[in-house]
């Protein structure tokens, strides 16, 4: 099929979700759209040929770049939903009882009557009782957690 025809088809059908079906009896793989219609066989064949052209002789470098991109996407989605992020909380004024803690990073004493706010790590998987005196103190902690997270994403996507 003419490459321009397939280019037009892809451009006009960007919103289709494709579904593959494997027919047990015949061992054939078929392509359907999200409404359950089988894709025009000529189009399906042209798509298969283009995919073959794209992926057949991929270099290790290109394969790794795809894995890396997928790992980066996973990292981005994960951190967007689950953090970790830094969260500043202001000390309430007129507290009946003052309270204080020592910054988990620098050890400085932070107290409700002398300081304006305190920091903690937020994100459903990162709850802890650790408290920090400032953004400057919490940022390196967040950064370490995020680098470990990224390394584990790279590992799970087998990025070399
Ligand atoms: Zn500190």
PDB file of C-alpha atoms and ligand atoms in Angstrom:
ATOM      1  CA  UNK A   1       0.000   0.000   0.000  1.00  0.00           C
ATOM      2  CA  UNK A   2       1.146   3.531  -0.791  1.00  0.00           C
ATOM      3  CA  UNK A   3       2.925   4.998   2.220  1.00  0.00           C
ATOM      4  CA  UNK A   4       0.911   8.223   1.885  1.00  0.00           C
ATOM      5  CA  UNK A   5      -2.361   6.277   2.161  1.00  0.00           C
ATOM      6  CA  UNK A   6      -1.224   4.661   5.402  1.00  0.00           C
ATOM      7  CA  UNK A   7       0.082   8.003   6.675  1.00  0.00           C
ATOM      8  CA  UNK A   8      -3.349   9.565   6.009  1.00  0.00           C
ATOM      9  CA  UNK A   9      -5.102   6.610   7.646  1.00  0.00           C
ATOM     10  CA  UNK A  10      -3.004   6.959  10.810  1.00  0.00           C
ATOM     11  CA  UNK A  11      -3.516  10.728  10.867  1.00  0.00           C
ATOM     12  CA  UNK A  12      -7.309  10.340  10.563  1.00  0.00           C
ATOM     13  CA  UNK A  13      -7.600   7.512  13.105  1.00  0.00           C
ATOM     14  CA  UNK A  14      -5.435   8.720  15.975  1.00  0.00           C
ATOM     15  CA  UNK A  15      -8.220   8.190  18.492  1.00  0.00           C
ATOM     16  CA  UNK A  16      -8.892   4.536  17.711  1.00  0.00           C
ATOM     17  CA  UNK A  17      -7.960   2.035  20.390  1.00  0.00           C
ATOM     18  CA  UNK A  18      -6.821  -1.117  18.670  1.00  0.00           C
ATOM     19  CA  UNK A  19      -7.412  -4.586  20.008  1.00  0.00           C
ATOM     20  CA  UNK A  20      -5.634  -7.700  18.928  1.00  0.00           C
ATOM     21  CA  UNK A  21      -7.375 -11.019  18.881  1.00  0.00           C
ATOM     22  CA  UNK A  22      -5.728 -14.406  18.719  1.00  0.00           C
ATOM     23  CA  UNK A  23      -7.960 -17.057  17.141  1.00  0.00           C
ATOM     24  CA  UNK A  24      -7.217 -20.317  18.936  1.00  0.00           C
ATOM     25  CA  UNK A  25      -8.556 -22.525  16.120  1.00  0.00           C
ATOM     26  CA  UNK A  26      -6.717 -20.949  13.203  1.00  0.00           C
ATOM     27  CA  UNK A  27      -3.773 -19.451  15.124  1.00  0.00           C
ATOM     28  CA  UNK A  28      -4.430 -16.164  13.331  1.00  0.00           C
ATOM     29  CA  UNK A  29      -3.857 -12.737  14.844  1.00  0.00           C
ATOM     30  CA  UNK A  30      -6.517 -10.180  13.927  1.00  0.00           C
ATOM     31  CA  UNK A  31      -6.889  -6.468  14.518  1.00  0.00           C
ATOM     32  CA  UNK A  32     -10.105  -4.800  15.683  1.00  0.00           C
ATOM     33  CA  UNK A  33     -11.086  -1.264  16.584  1.00  0.00           C
ATOM     34  CA  UNK A  34     -12.602  -0.337  19.939  1.00  0.00           C
ATOM     35  CA  UNK A  35     -16.131  -0.739  18.565  1.00  0.00           C
ATOM     36  CA  UNK A  36     -15.435  -4.367  17.731  1.00  0.00           C
ATOM     37  CA  UNK A  37     -15.082  -3.945  13.954  1.00  0.00           C
ATOM     38  CA  UNK A  38     -12.270  -5.789  12.265  1.00  0.00           C
ATOM     39  CA  UNK A  39      -9.810  -3.410  10.600  1.00  0.00           C
ATOM     40  CA  UNK A  40      -9.839  -3.467   6.787  1.00  0.00           C
ATOM     41  CA  UNK A  41      -7.356  -6.298   6.015  1.00  0.00           C
ATOM     42  CA  UNK A  42      -5.489  -4.123   3.490  1.00  0.00           C
ATOM     43  CA  UNK A  43      -4.993  -1.467   6.157  1.00  0.00           C
ATOM     44  CA  UNK A  44      -4.059  -4.074   8.788  1.00  0.00           C
ATOM     45  CA  UNK A  45      -1.482  -5.580   6.431  1.00  0.00           C
ATOM     46  CA  UNK A  46      -0.028  -2.160   5.600  1.00  0.00           C
ATOM     47  CA  UNK A  47       0.200  -1.330   9.327  1.00  0.00           C
ATOM     48  CA  UNK A  48       1.939  -4.672   9.969  1.00  0.00           C
ATOM     49  CA  UNK A  49       4.413  -3.979   7.177  1.00  0.00           C
ATOM     50  CA  UNK A  50       5.157  -0.506   8.537  1.00  0.00           C
ATOM     51  CA  UNK A  51       5.609  -1.905  12.051  1.00  0.00           C
ATOM     52  CA  UNK A  52       7.902  -4.570  10.645  1.00  0.00           C
ATOM     53  CA  UNK A  53       9.884  -1.881   8.845  1.00  0.00           C
ATOM     54  CA  UNK A  54      10.157   0.150  12.050  1.00  0.00           C
ATOM     55  CA  UNK A  55      11.096  -2.605  14.469  1.00  0.00           C
ATOM     56  CA  UNK A  56      12.820  -5.314  12.407  1.00  0.00           C
ATOM     57  CA  UNK A  57      16.383  -4.101  12.416  1.00  0.00           C
ATOM     58  CA  UNK A  58      16.437  -1.974  15.529  1.00  0.00           C
ATOM     59  CA  UNK A  59      19.805  -1.324  17.078  1.00  0.00           C
ATOM     60  CA  UNK A  60      20.413  -2.145  20.746  1.00  0.00           C
ATOM     61  CA  UNK A  61      20.769   1.589  21.282  1.00  0.00           C
ATOM     62  CA  UNK A  62      17.317   2.331  19.817  1.00  0.00           C
ATOM     63  CA  UNK A  63      15.722  -0.509  21.799  1.00  0.00           C
ATOM     64  CA  UNK A  64      17.252   0.871  24.956  1.00  0.00           C
ATOM     65  CA  UNK A  65      16.017   4.389  24.137  1.00  0.00           C
ATOM     66  CA  UNK A  66      12.433   3.060  23.975  1.00  0.00           C
ATOM     67  CA  UNK A  67      12.835   1.308  27.339  1.00  0.00           C
ATOM     68  CA  UNK A  68      14.317   4.483  28.788  1.00  0.00           C
ATOM     69  CA  UNK A  69      11.415   6.593  27.487  1.00  0.00           C
ATOM     70  CA  UNK A  70       8.888   4.148  28.956  1.00  0.00           C
ATOM     71  CA  UNK A  71      10.714   4.144  32.310  1.00  0.00           C
ATOM     72  CA  UNK A  72      10.725   7.965  32.300  1.00  0.00           C
ATOM     73  CA  UNK A  73       6.957   7.988  31.588  1.00  0.00           C
ATOM     74  CA  UNK A  74       6.341   5.534  34.417  1.00  0.00           C
ATOM     75  CA  UNK A  75       8.470   7.648  36.758  1.00  0.00           C
ATOM     76  CA  UNK A  76       6.607  10.815  35.746  1.00  0.00           C
ATOM     77  CA  UNK A  77       3.153   9.247  36.255  1.00  0.00           C
ATOM     78  CA  UNK A  78       4.160   7.616  39.523  1.00  0.00           C
ATOM     79  CA  UNK A  79       5.605  10.769  41.093  1.00  0.00           C
ATOM     80  CA  UNK A  80       2.612  12.797  39.894  1.00  0.00           C
ATOM     81  CA  UNK A  81       0.212  10.431  41.711  1.00  0.00           C
ATOM     82  CA  UNK A  82       2.269   9.221  44.652  1.00  0.00           C
ATOM     83  CA  UNK A  83       5.044  11.733  45.278  1.00  0.00           C
ATOM     84  CA  UNK A  84       7.240  12.046  47.139  1.00  0.00           C
ATOM     85  CA  UNK A  85       6.755  15.791  47.468  1.00  0.00           C
ATOM     86  CA  UNK A  86       7.690  18.284  50.134  1.00  0.00           C
ATOM     87  CA  UNK A  87       4.879  19.806  52.123  1.00  0.00           C
ATOM     88  CA  UNK A  88       5.154  22.919  54.248  1.00  0.00           C
ATOM     89  CA  UNK A  89       2.815  23.292  57.218  1.00  0.00           C
ATOM     90  CA  UNK A  90       2.447  26.569  59.070  1.00  0.00           C
ATOM     91  CA  UNK A  91       2.442  26.476  62.855  1.00  0.00           C
ATOM     92  CA  UNK A  92      -0.967  27.508  64.137  1.00  0.00           C
ATOM     93  CA  UNK A  93      -0.959  30.686  66.098  1.00  0.00           C
ATOM     94  CA  UNK A  94      -2.419  30.777  69.617  1.00  0.00           C
ATOM     95  CA  UNK A  95      -1.523  27.154  70.314  1.00  0.00           C
ATOM     96  CA  UNK A  96      -2.312  26.339  73.910  1.00  0.00           C
ATOM     97  CA  UNK A  97       0.677  24.071  74.158  1.00  0.00           C
ATOM     98  CA  UNK A  98       3.847  24.754  72.235  1.00  0.00           C
ATOM     99  CA  UNK A  99       5.632  21.844  70.682  1.00  0.00           C
ATOM    100  CA  UNK A 100       8.966  21.272  69.053  1.00  0.00           C
ATOM    101  CA  UNK A 101      11.048  18.733  67.203  1.00  0.00           C
ATOM    102  CA  UNK A 102      14.558  18.283  65.894  1.00  0.00           C
ATOM    103  CA  UNK A 103      15.019  18.518  62.135  1.00  0.00           C
ATOM    104  CA  UNK A 104      15.672  14.998  60.813  1.00  0.00           C
ATOM    105  CA  UNK A 105      18.351  16.366  58.490  1.00  0.00           C
ATOM    106  CA  UNK A 106      20.312  19.060  60.309  1.00  0.00           C
ATOM    107  CA  UNK A 107      19.191  18.438  63.885  1.00  0.00           C
ATOM    108  CA  UNK A 108      18.114  22.050  64.448  1.00  0.00           C
ATOM    109  CA  UNK A 109      15.396  22.461  67.054  1.00  0.00           C
ATOM    110  CA  UNK A 110      12.181  23.781  65.517  1.00  0.00           C
ATOM    111  CA  UNK A 111       9.456  25.052  67.809  1.00  0.00           C
ATOM    112  CA  UNK A 112       5.898  26.244  67.359  1.00  0.00           C
ATOM    113  CA  UNK A 113       6.476  29.489  69.241  1.00  0.00           C
ATOM    114  CA  UNK A 114       9.674  30.551  67.431  1.00  0.00           C
ATOM    115  CA  UNK A 115       9.322  29.225  63.878  1.00  0.00           C
ATOM    116  CA  UNK A 116       6.728  29.903  61.215  1.00  0.00           C
ATOM    117  CA  UNK A 117       6.448  26.460  59.638  1.00  0.00           C
ATOM    118  CA  UNK A 118       7.814  22.968  59.297  1.00  0.00           C
ATOM    119  CA  UNK A 119       8.205  20.482  56.444  1.00  0.00           C
ATOM    120  CA  UNK A 120       7.422  16.856  55.832  1.00  0.00           C
ATOM    121  CA  UNK A 121       7.423  14.425  52.918  1.00  0.00           C
ATOM    122  CA  UNK A 122       3.995  13.851  51.386  1.00  0.00           C
ATOM    123  CA  UNK A 123       2.780  11.043  49.166  1.00  0.00           C
ATOM    124  CA  UNK A 124       0.780   7.937  50.074  1.00  0.00           C
ATOM    125  CA  UNK A 125       3.854   5.690  50.050  1.00  0.00           C
ATOM    126  CA  UNK A 126       6.096   8.092  51.919  1.00  0.00           C
ATOM    127  CA  UNK A 127       4.321   8.831  55.135  1.00  0.00           C
ATOM    128  CA  UNK A 128       6.676   9.014  58.086  1.00  0.00           C
ATOM    129  CA  UNK A 129       6.978  10.940  61.292  1.00  0.00           C
ATOM    130  CA  UNK A 130      10.172  12.657  60.089  1.00  0.00           C
ATOM    131  CA  UNK A 131       9.997  16.427  60.212  1.00  0.00           C
ATOM    132  CA  UNK A 132      12.310  19.017  58.672  1.00  0.00           C
ATOM    133  CA  UNK A 133      13.109  22.627  59.436  1.00  0.00           C
ATOM    134  CA  UNK A 134      13.177  24.005  55.889  1.00  0.00           C
ATOM    135  CA  UNK A 135      12.897  23.389  52.178  1.00  0.00           C
ATOM    136  CA  UNK A 136      16.681  23.437  52.051  1.00  0.00           C
ATOM    137  CA  UNK A 137      16.772  20.503  54.478  1.00  0.00           C
ATOM    138  CA  UNK A 138      14.001  18.417  52.926  1.00  0.00           C
ATOM    139  CA  UNK A 139      14.949  18.856  49.248  1.00  0.00           C
ATOM    140  CA  UNK A 140      18.034  16.579  49.320  1.00  0.00           C
ATOM    141  CA  UNK A 141      15.957  13.870  51.060  1.00  0.00           C
ATOM    142  CA  UNK A 142      13.254  14.078  48.374  1.00  0.00           C
ATOM    143  CA  UNK A 143      15.931  14.095  45.722  1.00  0.00           C
ATOM    144  CA  UNK A 144      17.521  10.889  47.120  1.00  0.00           C
ATOM    145  CA  UNK A 145      14.173   9.093  47.246  1.00  0.00           C
ATOM    146  CA  UNK A 146      13.407  10.215  43.696  1.00  0.00           C
ATOM    147  CA  UNK A 147      16.770   9.000  42.364  1.00  0.00           C
ATOM    148  CA  UNK A 148      16.227   5.594  43.991  1.00  0.00           C
ATOM    149  CA  UNK A 149      12.736   5.513  42.512  1.00  0.00           C
ATOM    150  CA  UNK A 150      14.038   6.357  39.047  1.00  0.00           C
ATOM    151  CA  UNK A 151      16.761   3.706  39.340  1.00  0.00           C
ATOM    152  CA  UNK A 152      14.141   1.090  40.257  1.00  0.00           C
ATOM    153  CA  UNK A 153      11.945   2.147  37.292  1.00  0.00           C
ATOM    154  CA  UNK A 154      14.952   1.846  34.958  1.00  0.00           C
ATOM    155  CA  UNK A 155      15.625  -1.597  36.410  1.00  0.00           C
ATOM    156  CA  UNK A 156      12.040  -2.772  35.996  1.00  0.00           C
ATOM    157  CA  UNK A 157      12.079  -1.642  32.331  1.00  0.00           C
ATOM    158  CA  UNK A 158      15.454  -3.337  31.859  1.00  0.00           C
ATOM    159  CA  UNK A 159      17.140  -0.094  30.731  1.00  0.00           C
ATOM    160  CA  UNK A 160      20.839  -0.710  30.105  1.00  0.00           C
TER     161      UNK A 160
HETATM  162 ZN1  LIG B   1      17.115  21.229  58.999  1.00  0.00          ZN
END
